[in-house]
mmCIF file of C-alpha atoms in Angstrom:
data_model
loop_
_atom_site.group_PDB
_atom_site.id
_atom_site.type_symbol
_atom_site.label_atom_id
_atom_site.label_comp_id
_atom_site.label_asym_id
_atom_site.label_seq_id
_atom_site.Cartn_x
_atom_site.Cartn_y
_atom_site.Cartn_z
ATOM 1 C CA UNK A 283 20.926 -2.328 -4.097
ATOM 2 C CA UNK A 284 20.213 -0.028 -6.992
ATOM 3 C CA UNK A 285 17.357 2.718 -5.918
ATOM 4 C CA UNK A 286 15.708 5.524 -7.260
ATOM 5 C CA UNK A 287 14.780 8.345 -4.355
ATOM 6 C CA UNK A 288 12.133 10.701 -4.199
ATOM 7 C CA UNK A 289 10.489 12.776 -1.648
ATOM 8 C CA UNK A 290 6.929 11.576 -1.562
ATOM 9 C CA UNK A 291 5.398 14.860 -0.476
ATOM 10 C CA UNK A 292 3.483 16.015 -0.867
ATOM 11 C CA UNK A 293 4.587 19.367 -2.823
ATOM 12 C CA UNK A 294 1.973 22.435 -3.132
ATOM 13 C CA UNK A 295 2.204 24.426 -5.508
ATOM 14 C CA UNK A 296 -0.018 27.655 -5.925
ATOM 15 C CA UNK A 297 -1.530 27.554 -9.604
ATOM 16 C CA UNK A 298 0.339 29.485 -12.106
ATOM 17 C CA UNK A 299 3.518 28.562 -10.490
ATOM 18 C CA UNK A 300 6.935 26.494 -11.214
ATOM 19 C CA UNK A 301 6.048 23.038 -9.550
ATOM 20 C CA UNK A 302 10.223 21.028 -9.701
ATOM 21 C CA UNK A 303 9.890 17.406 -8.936
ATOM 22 C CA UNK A 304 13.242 15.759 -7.989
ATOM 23 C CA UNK A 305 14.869 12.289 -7.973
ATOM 24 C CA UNK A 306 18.263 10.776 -7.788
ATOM 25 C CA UNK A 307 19.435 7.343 -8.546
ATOM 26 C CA UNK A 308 22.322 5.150 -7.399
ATOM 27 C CA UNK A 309 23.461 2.640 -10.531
ATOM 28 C CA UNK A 310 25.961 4.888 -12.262
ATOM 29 C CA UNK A 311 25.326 2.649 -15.225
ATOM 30 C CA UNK A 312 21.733 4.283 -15.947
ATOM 31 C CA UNK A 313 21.399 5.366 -19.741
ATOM 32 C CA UNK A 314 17.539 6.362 -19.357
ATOM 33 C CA UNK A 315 14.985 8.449 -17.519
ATOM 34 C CA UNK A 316 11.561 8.516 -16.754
ATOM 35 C CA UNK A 317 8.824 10.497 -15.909
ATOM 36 C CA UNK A 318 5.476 9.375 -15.351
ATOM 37 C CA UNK A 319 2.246 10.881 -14.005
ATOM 38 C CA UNK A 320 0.190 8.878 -12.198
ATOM 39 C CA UNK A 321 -3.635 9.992 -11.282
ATOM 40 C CA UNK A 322 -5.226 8.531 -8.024
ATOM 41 C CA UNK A 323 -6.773 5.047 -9.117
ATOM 42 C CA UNK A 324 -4.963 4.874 -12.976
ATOM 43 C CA UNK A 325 -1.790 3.726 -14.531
ATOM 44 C CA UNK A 326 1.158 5.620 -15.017
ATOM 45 C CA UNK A 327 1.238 7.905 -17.953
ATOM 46 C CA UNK A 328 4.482 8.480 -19.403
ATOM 47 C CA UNK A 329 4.822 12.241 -19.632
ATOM 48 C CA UNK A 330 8.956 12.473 -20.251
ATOM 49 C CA UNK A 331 11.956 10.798 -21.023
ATOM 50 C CA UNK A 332 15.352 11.845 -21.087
ATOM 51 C CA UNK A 333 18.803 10.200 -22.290
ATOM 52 C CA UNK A 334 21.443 13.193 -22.537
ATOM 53 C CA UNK A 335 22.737 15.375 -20.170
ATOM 54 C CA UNK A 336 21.310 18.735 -19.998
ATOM 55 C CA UNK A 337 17.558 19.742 -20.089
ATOM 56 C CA UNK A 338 14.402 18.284 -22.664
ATOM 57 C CA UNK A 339 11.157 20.570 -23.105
ATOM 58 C CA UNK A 340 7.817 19.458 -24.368
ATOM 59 C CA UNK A 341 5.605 21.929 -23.716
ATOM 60 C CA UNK A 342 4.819 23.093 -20.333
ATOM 61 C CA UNK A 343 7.478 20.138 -18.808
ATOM 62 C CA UNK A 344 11.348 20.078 -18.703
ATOM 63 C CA UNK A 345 13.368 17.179 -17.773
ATOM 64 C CA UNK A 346 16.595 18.073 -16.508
ATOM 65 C CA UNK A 347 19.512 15.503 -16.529
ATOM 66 C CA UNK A 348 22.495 15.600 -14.391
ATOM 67 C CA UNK A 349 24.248 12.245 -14.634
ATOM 68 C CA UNK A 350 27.433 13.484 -12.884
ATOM 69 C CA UNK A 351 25.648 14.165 -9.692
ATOM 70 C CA UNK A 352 22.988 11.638 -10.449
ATOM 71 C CA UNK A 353 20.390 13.493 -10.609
ATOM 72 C CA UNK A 354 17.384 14.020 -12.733
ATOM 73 C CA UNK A 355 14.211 16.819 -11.915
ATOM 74 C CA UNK A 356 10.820 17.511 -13.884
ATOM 75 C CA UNK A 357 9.733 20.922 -14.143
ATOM 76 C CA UNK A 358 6.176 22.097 -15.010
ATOM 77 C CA UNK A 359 5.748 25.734 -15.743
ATOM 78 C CA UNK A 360 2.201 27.386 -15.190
ATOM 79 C CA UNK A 361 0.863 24.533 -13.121
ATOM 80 C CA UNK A 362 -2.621 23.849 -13.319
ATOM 81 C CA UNK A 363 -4.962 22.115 -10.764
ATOM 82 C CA UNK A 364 -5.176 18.914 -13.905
ATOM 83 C CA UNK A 365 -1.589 18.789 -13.376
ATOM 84 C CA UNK A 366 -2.369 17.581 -9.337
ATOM 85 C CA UNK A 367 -1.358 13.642 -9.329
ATOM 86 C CA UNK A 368 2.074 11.450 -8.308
ATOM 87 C CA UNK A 369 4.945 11.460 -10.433
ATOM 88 C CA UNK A 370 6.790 8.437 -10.487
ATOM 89 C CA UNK A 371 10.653 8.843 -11.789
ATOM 90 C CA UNK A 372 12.182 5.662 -13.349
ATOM 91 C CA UNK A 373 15.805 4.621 -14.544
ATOM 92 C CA UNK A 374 17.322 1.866 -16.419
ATOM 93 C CA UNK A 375 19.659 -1.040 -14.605
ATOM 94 C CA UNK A 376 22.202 -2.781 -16.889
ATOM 95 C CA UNK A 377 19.601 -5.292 -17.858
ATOM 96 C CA UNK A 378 17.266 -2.369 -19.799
ATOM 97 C CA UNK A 379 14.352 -2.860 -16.629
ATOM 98 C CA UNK A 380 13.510 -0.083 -14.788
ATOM 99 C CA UNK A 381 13.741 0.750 -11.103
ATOM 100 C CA UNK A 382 10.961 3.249 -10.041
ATOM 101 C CA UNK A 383 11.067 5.547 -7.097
ATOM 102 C CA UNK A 384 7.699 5.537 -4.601
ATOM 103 C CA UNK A 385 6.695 9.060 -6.063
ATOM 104 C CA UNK A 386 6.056 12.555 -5.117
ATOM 105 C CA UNK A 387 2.421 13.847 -4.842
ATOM 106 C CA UNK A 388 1.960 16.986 -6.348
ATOM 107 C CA UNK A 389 -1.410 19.424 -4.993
ATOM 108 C CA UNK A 390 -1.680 22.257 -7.303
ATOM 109 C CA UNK A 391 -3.878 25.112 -5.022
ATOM 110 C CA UNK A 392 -6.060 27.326 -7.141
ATOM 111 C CA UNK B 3 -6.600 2.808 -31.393
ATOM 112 C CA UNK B 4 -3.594 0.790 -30.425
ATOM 113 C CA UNK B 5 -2.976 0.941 -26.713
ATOM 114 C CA UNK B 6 -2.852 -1.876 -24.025
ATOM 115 C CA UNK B 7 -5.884 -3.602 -22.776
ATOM 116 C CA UNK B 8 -6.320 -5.475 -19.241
ATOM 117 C CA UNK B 9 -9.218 -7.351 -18.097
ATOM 118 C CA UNK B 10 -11.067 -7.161 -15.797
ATOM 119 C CA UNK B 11 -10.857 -3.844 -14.030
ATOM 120 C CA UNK B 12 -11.929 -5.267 -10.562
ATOM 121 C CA UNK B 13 -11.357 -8.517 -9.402
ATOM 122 C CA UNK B 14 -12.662 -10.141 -6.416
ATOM 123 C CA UNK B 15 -11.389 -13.632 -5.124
ATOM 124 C CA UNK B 16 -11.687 -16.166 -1.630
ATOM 125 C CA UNK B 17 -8.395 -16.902 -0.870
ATOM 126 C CA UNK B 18 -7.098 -20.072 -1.729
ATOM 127 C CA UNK B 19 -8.304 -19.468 -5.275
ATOM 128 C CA UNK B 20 -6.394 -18.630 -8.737
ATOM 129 C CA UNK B 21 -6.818 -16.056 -10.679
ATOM 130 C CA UNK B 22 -5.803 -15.000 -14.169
ATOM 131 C CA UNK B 23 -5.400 -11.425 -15.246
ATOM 132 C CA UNK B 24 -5.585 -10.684 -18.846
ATOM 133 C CA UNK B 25 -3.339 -8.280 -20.619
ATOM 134 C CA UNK B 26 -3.069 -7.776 -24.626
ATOM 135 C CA UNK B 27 -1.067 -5.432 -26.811
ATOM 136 C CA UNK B 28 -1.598 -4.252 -30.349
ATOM 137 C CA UNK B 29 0.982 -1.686 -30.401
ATOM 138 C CA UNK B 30 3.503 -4.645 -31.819
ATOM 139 C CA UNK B 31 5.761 -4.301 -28.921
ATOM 140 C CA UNK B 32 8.017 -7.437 -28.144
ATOM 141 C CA UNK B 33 8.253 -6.957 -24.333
ATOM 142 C CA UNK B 34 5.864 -7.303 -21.929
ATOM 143 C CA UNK B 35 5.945 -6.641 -18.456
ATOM 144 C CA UNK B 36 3.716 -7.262 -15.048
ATOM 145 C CA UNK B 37 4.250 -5.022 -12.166
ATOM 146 C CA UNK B 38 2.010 -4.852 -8.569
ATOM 147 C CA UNK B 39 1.899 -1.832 -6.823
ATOM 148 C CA UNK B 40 0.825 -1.265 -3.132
ATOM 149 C CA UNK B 41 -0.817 1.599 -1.704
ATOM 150 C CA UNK B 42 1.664 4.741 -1.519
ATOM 151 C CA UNK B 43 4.540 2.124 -3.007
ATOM 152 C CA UNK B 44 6.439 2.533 -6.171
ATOM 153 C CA UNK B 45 6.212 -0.457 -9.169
ATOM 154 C CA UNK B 46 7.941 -4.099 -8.571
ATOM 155 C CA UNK B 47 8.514 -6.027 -11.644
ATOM 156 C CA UNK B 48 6.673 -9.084 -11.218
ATOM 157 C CA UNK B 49 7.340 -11.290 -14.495
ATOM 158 C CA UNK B 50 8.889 -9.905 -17.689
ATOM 159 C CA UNK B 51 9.131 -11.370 -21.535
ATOM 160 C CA UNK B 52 11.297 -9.462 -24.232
ATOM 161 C CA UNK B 53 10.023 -12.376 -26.790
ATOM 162 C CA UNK B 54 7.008 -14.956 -27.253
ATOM 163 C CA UNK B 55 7.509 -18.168 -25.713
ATOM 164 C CA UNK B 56 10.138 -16.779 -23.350
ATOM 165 C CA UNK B 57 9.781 -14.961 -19.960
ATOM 166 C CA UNK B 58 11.949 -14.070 -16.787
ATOM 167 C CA UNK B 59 11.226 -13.272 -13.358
ATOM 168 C CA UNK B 60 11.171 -10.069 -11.614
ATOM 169 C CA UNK B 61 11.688 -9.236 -8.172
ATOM 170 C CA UNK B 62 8.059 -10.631 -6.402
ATOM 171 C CA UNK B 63 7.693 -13.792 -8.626
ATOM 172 C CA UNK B 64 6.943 -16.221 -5.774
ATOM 173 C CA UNK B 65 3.236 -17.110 -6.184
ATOM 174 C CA UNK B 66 2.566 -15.660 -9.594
ATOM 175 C CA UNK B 67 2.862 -16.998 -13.400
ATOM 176 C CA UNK B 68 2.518 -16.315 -16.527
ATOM 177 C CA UNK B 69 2.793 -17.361 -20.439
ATOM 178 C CA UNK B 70 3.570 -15.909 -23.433
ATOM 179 C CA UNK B 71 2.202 -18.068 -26.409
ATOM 180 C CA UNK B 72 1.351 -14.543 -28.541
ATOM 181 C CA UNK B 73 3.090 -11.735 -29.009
ATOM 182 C CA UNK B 74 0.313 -9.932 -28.198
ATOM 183 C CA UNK B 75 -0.718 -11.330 -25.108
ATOM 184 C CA UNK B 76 1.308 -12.144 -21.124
ATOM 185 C CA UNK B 77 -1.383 -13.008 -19.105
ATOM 186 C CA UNK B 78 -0.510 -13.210 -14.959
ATOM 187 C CA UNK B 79 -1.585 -16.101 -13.007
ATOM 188 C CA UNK B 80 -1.552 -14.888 -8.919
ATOM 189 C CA UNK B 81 -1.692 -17.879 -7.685
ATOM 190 C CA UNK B 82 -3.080 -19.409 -3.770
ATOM 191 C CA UNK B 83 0.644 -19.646 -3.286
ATOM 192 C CA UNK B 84 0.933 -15.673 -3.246
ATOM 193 C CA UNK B 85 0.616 -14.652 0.150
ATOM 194 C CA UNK B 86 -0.519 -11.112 0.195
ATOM 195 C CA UNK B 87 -2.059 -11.158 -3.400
ATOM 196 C CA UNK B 88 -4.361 -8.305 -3.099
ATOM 197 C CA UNK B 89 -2.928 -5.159 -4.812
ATOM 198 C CA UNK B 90 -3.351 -2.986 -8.625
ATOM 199 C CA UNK B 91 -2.022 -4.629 -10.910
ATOM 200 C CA UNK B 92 -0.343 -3.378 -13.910
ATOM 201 C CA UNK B 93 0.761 -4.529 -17.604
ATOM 202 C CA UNK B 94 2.975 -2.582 -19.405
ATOM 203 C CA UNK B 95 4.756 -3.343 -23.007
ATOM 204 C CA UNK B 96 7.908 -1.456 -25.033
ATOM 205 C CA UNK B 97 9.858 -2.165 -27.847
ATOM 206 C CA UNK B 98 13.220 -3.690 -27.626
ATOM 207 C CA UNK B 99 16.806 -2.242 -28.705
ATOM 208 C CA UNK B 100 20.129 -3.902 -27.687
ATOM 209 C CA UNK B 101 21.262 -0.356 -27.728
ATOM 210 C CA UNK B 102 19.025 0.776 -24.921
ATOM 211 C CA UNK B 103 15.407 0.896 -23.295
ATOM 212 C CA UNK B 104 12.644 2.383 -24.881
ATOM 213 C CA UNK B 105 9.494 3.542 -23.128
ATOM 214 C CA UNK B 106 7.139 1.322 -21.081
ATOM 215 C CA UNK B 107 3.474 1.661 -21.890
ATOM 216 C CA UNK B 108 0.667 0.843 -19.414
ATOM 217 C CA UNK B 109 -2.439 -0.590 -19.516
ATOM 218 C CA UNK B 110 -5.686 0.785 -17.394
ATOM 219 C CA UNK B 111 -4.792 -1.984 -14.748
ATOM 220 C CA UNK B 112 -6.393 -4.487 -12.696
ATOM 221 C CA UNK B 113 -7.474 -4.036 -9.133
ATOM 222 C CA UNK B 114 -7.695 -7.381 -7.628
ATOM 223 C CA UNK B 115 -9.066 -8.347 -3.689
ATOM 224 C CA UNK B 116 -9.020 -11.092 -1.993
ATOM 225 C CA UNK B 117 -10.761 -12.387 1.022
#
């Protein structure tokens, strides 16, 4: 069965800090990644995705891409408490749907 | 403002009752998609429809339904047939490539509870 994994946390992170956010999936035929943020009680916001090997910046957040290893992180630099939520990773099957991991829940401490 | 709009935000039901969920698009995306997500659970894929007047089941579909007469609009039946129907529910629509996937966009969702 194809699955994305994540640690649910949660993670704490001191503000001001690198918060990483991991996930690795198990259908070598993925083409795209995901990264959403998800705020207690709202939809998913899509924040990052990611088709190439290597890393992807947009501002404060990188997406790093590993496909060998299967393997794909978010990094947010100078986390701020706003920045506290889940992130939900998500990867394409063969059919173009996505599979979604549970989440990690991130607690940025002031 | 395009975006995705779902209706209504909080739903309350007796069980043994239908109930539709609303969900319309004006971002002129051709795929729609319905997802239900627990409490500390990831997204399962409910119903999906990559065109109007054609739809395919997800991984949950027993006790749900849905149409898509307008491109704009996938409304979700859950239906008395669904056995644990309380949940968030969530519509989400992309664009289509038959080179790849393109991002999923989500609406505000709909909480629904039955009793």
């Amino acid at each position: 069965q194809k699955e994305v994994e994540q640690n649910s946390g949660p993670l704490s992170v001191p503000e001001g800090a690198i918060a990483s956010l991991n996930c690795t999936y198990s259908d070598r035929g993925s083409q795209s990644f995901f990264w959403y943020r998800q705020y207690s009680g709202k939809s998913p916001e899509l924040i990052m995705s990611i088709y190439s090997n290597g890393d992807k910046e947009d501002g404060r957040f990188t997406a790093q891409l590993n496909k060998a290893s299967q393997y794909v992180s978010l990094l947010i630099r100078d986390s701020q408490p706003s920045d506290s939520a889940t992130y939900l990773c998500a990867s394409t099957d063969s059919n173009y749907q996505l599979i979604w991991g549970a989440g990690t829940k991130l607690i940025i401490k002031p | 403002d395009g975006g995705i709009t779902q209706s209504p935000k909080y739903l309350f039901r007796k069980e043994g009752q239908n109930v539709t969920l609303s969900c319309e698009q004006n971002l002129n995306h051709d795929a729609m998609y319905w997802y239900r997500q627990d409490p500390g659970q990831g997204l399962r894929l409910i119903y999906y429809s990559q065109i109007v007047n054609d739809f395919q089941k997800g991984d949950i579909a027993e006790g749900y339904s849905v149409s898509r007469e307008k491109k704009e609009s996938f409304p979700l039946t859950v239906t008395s047939a669904q056995k644990n129907p309380t949940a968030f529910y969530l519509c989400a629509s992309s664009r289509v490539s038959t080179g790849g996937m393109y991002e999923q966009y989500f609406g505000p969702g709909t909480r629904l509870t039955v009793t």
